[in-house]
PDB file of C-alpha atoms in Angstrom:
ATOM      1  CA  UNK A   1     -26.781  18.819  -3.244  1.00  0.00           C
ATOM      2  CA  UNK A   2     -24.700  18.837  -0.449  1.00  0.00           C
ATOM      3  CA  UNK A   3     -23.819  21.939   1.944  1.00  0.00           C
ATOM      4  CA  UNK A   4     -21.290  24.309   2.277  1.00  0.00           C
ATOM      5  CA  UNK A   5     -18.622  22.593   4.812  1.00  0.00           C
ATOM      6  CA  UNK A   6     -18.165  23.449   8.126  1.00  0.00           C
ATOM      7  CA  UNK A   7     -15.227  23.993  10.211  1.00  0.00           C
ATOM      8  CA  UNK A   8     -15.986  22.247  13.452  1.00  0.00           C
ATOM      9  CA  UNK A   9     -13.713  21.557  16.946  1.00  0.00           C
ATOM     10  CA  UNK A  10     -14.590  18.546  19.053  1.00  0.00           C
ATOM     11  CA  UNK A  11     -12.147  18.056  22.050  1.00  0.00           C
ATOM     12  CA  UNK A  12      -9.340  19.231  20.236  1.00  0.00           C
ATOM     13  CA  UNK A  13     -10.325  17.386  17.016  1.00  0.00           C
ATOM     14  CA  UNK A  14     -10.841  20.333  14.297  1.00  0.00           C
ATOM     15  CA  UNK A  15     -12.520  18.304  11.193  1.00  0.00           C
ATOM     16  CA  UNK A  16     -14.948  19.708   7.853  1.00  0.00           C
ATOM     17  CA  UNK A  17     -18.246  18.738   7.964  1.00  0.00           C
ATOM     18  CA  UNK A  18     -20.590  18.179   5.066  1.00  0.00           C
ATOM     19  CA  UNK A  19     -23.865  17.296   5.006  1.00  0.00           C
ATOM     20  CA  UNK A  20     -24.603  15.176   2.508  1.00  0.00           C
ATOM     21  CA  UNK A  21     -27.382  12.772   1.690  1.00  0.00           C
ATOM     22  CA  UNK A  22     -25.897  10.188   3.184  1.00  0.00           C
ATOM     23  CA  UNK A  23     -27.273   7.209   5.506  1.00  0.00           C
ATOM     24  CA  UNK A  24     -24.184   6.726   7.688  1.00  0.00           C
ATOM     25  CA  UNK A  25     -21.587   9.875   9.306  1.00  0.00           C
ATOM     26  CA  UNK A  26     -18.588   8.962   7.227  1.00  0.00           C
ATOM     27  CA  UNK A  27     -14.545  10.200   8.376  1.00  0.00           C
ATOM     28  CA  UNK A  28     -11.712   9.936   6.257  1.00  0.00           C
ATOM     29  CA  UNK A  29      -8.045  11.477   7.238  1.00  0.00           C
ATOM     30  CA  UNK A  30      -6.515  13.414   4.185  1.00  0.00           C
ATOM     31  CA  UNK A  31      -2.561  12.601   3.688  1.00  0.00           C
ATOM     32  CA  UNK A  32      -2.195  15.841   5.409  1.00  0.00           C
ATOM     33  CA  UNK A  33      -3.462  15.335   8.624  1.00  0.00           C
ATOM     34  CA  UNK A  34      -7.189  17.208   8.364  1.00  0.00           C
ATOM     35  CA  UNK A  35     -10.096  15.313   8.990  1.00  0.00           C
ATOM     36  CA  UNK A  36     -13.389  15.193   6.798  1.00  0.00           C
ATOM     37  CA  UNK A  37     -16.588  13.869   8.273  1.00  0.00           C
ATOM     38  CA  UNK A  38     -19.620  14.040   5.817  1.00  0.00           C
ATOM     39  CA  UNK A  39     -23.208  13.391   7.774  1.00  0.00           C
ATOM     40  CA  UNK A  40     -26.896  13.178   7.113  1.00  0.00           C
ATOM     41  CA  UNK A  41     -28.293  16.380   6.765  1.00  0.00           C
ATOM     42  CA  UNK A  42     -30.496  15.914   9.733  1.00  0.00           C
ATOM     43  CA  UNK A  43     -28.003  14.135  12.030  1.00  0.00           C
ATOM     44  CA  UNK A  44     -27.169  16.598  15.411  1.00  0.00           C
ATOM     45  CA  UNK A  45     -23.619  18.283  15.519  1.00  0.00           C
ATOM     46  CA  UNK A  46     -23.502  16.875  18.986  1.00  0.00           C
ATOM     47  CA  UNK A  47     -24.123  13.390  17.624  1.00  0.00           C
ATOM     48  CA  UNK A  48     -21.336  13.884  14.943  1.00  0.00           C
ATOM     49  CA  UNK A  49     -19.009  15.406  17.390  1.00  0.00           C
ATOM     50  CA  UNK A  50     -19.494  12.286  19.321  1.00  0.00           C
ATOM     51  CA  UNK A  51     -18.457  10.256  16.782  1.00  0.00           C
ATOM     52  CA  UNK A  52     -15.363  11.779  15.940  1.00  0.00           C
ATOM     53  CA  UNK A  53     -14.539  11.962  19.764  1.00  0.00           C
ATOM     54  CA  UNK A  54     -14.906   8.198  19.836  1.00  0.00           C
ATOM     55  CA  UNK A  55     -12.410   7.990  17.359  1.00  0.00           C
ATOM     56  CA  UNK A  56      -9.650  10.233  18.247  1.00  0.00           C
ATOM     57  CA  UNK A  57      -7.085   7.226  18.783  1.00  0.00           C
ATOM     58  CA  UNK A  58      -7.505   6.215  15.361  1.00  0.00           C
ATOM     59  CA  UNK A  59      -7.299   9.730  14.052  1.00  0.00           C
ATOM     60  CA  UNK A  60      -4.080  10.464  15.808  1.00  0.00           C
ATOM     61  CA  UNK A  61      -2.778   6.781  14.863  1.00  0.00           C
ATOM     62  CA  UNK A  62      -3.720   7.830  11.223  1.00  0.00           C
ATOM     63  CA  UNK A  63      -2.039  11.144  11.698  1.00  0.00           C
ATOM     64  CA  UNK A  64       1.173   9.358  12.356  1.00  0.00           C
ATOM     65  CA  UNK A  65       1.012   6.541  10.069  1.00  0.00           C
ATOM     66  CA  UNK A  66       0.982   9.798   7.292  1.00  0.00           C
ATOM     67  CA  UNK A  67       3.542  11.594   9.115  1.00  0.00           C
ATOM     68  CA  UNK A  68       5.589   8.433   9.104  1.00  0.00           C
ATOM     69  CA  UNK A  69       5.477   7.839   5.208  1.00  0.00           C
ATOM     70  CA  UNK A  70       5.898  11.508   4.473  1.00  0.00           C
ATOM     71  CA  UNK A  71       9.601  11.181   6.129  1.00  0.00           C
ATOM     72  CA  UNK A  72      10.391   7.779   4.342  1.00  0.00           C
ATOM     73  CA  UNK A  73       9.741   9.677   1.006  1.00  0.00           C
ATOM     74  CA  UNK A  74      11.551  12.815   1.511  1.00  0.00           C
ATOM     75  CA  UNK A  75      14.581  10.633   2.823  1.00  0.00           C
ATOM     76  CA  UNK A  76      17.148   9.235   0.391  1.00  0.00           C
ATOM     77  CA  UNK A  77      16.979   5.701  -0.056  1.00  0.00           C
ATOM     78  CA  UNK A  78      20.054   4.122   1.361  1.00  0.00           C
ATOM     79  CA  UNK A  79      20.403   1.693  -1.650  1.00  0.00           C
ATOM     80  CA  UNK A  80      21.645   3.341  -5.145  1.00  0.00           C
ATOM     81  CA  UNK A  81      19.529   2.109  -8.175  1.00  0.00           C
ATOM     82  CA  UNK A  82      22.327  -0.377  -9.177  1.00  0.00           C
ATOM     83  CA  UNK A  83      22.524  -1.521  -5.939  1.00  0.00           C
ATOM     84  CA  UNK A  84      19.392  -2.246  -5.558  1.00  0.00           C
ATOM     85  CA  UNK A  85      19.452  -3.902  -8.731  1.00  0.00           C
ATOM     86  CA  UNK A  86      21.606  -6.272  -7.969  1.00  0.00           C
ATOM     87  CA  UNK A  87      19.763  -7.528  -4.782  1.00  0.00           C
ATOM     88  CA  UNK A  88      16.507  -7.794  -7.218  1.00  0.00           C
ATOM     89  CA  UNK A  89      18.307  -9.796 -10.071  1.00  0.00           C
ATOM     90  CA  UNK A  90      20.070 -11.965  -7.410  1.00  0.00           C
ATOM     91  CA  UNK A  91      16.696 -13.268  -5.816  1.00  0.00           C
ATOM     92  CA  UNK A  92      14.686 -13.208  -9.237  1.00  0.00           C
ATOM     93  CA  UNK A  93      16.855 -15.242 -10.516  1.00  0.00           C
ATOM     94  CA  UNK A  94      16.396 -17.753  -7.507  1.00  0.00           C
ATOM     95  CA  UNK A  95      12.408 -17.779  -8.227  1.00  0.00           C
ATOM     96  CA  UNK A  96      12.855 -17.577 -12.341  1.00  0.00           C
ATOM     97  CA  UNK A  97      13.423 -21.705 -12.845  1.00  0.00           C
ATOM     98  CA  UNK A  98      10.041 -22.119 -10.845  1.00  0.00           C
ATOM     99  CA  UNK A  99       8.084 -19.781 -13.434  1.00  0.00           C
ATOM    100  CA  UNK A 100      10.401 -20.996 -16.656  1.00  0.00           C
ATOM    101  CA  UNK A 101       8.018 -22.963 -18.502  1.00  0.00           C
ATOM    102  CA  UNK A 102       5.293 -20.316 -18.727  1.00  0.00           C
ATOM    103  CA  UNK A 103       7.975 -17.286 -19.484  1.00  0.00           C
ATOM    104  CA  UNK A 104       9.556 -19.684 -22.285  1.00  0.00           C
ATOM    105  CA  UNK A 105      13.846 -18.931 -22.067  1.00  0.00           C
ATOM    106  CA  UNK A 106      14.005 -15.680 -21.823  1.00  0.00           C
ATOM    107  CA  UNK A 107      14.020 -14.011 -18.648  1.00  0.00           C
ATOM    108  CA  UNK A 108      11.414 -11.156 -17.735  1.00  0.00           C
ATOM    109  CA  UNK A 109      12.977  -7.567 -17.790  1.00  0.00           C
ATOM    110  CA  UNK A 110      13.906  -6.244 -14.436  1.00  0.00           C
ATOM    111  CA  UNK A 111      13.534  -2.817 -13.957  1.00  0.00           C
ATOM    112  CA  UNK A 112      14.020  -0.702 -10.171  1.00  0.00           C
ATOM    113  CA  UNK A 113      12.736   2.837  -9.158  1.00  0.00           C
ATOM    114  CA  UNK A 114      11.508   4.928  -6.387  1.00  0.00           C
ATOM    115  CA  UNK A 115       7.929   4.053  -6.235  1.00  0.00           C
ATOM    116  CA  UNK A 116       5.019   6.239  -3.715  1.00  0.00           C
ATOM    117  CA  UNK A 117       2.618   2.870  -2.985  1.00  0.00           C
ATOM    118  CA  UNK A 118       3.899  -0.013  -4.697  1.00  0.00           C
ATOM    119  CA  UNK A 119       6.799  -2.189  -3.609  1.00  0.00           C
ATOM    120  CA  UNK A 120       6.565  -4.136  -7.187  1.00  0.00           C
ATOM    121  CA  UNK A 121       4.572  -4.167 -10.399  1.00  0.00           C
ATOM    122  CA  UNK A 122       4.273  -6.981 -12.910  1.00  0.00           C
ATOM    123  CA  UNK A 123       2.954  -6.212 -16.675  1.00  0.00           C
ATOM    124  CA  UNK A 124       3.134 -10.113 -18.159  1.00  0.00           C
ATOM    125  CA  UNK A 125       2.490  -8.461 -21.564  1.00  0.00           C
ATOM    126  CA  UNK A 126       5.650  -6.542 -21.816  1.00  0.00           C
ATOM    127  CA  UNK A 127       7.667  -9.447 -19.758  1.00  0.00           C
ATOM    128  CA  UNK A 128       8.553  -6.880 -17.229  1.00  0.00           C
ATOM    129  CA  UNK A 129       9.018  -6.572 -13.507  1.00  0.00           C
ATOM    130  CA  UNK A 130       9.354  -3.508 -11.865  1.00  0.00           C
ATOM    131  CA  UNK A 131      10.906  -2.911  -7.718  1.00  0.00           C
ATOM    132  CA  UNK A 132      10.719  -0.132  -5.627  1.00  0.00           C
ATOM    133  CA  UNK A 133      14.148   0.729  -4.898  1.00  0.00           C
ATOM    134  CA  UNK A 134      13.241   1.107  -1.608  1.00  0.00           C
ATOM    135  CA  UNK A 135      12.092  -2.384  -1.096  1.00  0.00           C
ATOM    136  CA  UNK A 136      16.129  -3.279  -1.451  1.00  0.00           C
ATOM    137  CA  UNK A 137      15.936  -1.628   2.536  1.00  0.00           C
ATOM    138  CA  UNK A 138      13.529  -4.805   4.172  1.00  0.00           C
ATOM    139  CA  UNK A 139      14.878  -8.072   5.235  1.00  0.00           C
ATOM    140  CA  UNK A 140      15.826 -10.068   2.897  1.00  0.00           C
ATOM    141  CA  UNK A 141      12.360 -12.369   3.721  1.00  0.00           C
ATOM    142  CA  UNK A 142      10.088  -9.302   2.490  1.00  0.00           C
ATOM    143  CA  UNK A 143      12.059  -8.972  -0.733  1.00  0.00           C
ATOM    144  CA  UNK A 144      11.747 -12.855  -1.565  1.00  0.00           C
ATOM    145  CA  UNK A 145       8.435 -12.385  -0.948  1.00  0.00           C
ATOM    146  CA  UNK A 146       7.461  -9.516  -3.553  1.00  0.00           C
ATOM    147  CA  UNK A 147       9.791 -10.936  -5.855  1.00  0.00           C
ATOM    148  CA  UNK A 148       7.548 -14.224  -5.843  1.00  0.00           C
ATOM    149  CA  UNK A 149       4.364 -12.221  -5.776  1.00  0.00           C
ATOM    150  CA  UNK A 150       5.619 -10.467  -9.133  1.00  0.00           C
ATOM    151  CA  UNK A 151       6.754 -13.679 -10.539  1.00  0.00           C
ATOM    152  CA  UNK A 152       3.795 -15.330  -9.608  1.00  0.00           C
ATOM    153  CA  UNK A 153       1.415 -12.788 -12.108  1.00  0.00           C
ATOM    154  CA  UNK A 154       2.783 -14.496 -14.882  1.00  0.00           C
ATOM    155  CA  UNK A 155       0.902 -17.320 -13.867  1.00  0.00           C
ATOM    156  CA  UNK A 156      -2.443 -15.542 -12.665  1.00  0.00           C
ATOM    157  CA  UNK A 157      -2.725 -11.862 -13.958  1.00  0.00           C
ATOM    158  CA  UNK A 158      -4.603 -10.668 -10.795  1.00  0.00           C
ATOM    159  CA  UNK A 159      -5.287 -11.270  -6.828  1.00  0.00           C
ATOM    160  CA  UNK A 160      -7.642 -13.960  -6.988  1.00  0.00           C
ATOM    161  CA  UNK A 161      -7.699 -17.304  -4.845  1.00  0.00           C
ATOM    162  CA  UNK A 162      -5.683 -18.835  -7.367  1.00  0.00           C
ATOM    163  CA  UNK A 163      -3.444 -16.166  -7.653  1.00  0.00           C
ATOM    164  CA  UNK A 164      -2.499 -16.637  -4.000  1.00  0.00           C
ATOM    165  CA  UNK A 165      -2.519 -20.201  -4.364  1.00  0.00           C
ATOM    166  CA  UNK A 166       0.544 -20.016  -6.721  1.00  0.00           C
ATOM    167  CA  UNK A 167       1.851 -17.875  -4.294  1.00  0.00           C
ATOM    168  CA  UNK A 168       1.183 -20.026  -1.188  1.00  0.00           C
ATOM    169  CA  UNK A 169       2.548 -23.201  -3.306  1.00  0.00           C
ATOM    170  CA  UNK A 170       5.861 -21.845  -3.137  1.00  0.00           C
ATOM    171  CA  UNK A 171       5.896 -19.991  -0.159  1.00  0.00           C
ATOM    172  CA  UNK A 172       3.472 -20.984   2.523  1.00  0.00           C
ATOM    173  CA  UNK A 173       4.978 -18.088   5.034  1.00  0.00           C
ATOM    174  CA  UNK A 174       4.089 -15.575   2.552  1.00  0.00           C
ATOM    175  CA  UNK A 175       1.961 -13.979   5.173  1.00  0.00           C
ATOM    176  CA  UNK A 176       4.330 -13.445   7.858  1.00  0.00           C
ATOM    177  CA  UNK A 177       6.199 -12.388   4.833  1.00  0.00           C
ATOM    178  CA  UNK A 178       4.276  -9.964   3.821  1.00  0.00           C
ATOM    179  CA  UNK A 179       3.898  -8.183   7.515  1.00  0.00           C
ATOM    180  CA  UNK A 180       7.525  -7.671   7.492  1.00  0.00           C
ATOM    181  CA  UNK A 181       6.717  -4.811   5.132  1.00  0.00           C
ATOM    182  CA  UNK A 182       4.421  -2.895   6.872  1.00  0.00           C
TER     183      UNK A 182
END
């Protein structure tokens, strides 16, 4: 059973500590910006403070990275849904013909809202593709991308090598693609 937590200070650092029966001292950075470190029971507070000195750059970077996405959701999206729409149908319908003959004549439904950690989703099923309205902000390269990516489940219904096969078969620069949305 693990122990109460701890609130602990390490050169400016304040983090929780648990002690747990665990092997390894583990960190993780909540979406809020406080740190949890859970230890071995018998590992030294020096030792763990230690640790989470070593890895103040990444905590901070962390931090940020949070920080960052917490402002991109709480501002408006510059693109209205239709809008966005209209950028999503324009380039699916660019990538449908490549994906025709397993999708039959009818075209997959197209739907666009604000999503938290998604820029796409793909239920073959239901012959539906959905867009993060937000995506419509990216270059034009990252949208192609994620459109193809969504297509591209209608072929493979998850992320295995073949899966990204079908993707790299029609877009061998999906990788630099895909950077352009981080």
């Amino acid at each position: 059973m693990p122990q109460k937590p701890q609130i602990i200070e390490s050169k400016g650092i304040e983090y929780t500590l648990t002690r747990k029966r665990v092997k390894n001292i583990n960190m993780r950075i909540a979406p809020d910006g406080t740190v949890s470190v859970s230890a071995p029971r018998l590992c030294p507070v020096e030792r763990i403070s230690h640790f989470v000195s070593d890895k103040a750059d990444w905590i901070e970077k962390s931090r940020a990275r949070y920080a960052e996405k917490a402002l991109e959701t709480a501002m408006p999206c510059r693109f209205t849904h239709d809008e966005a729409m209209q950028i999503f149908t324009e380039i699916s319908d660019i990538y449908y013909p490549l994906f025709a003959g397993l999708l039959g004549f009818e075209k997959p439904v197209i739907k666009v809202r604000l999503m938290k950690t998604r820029w796409g989703s793909c239920i073959p099923s239901k012959r539906q593709i959905t867009f993060n309205q937000r995506l419509a902000e990216k270059p034009r390269a990252a949208i192609e991308y994620v459109v193809l990516h969504e297509y591209a489940h209608f072929a493979q219904c998850n992320h295995s090598p073949a899966f990204w096969g079908v993707v790299a078969a029609y877009m061998p620069d999906y990788k630099q693609r895909e950077r352009l949305l981080k």
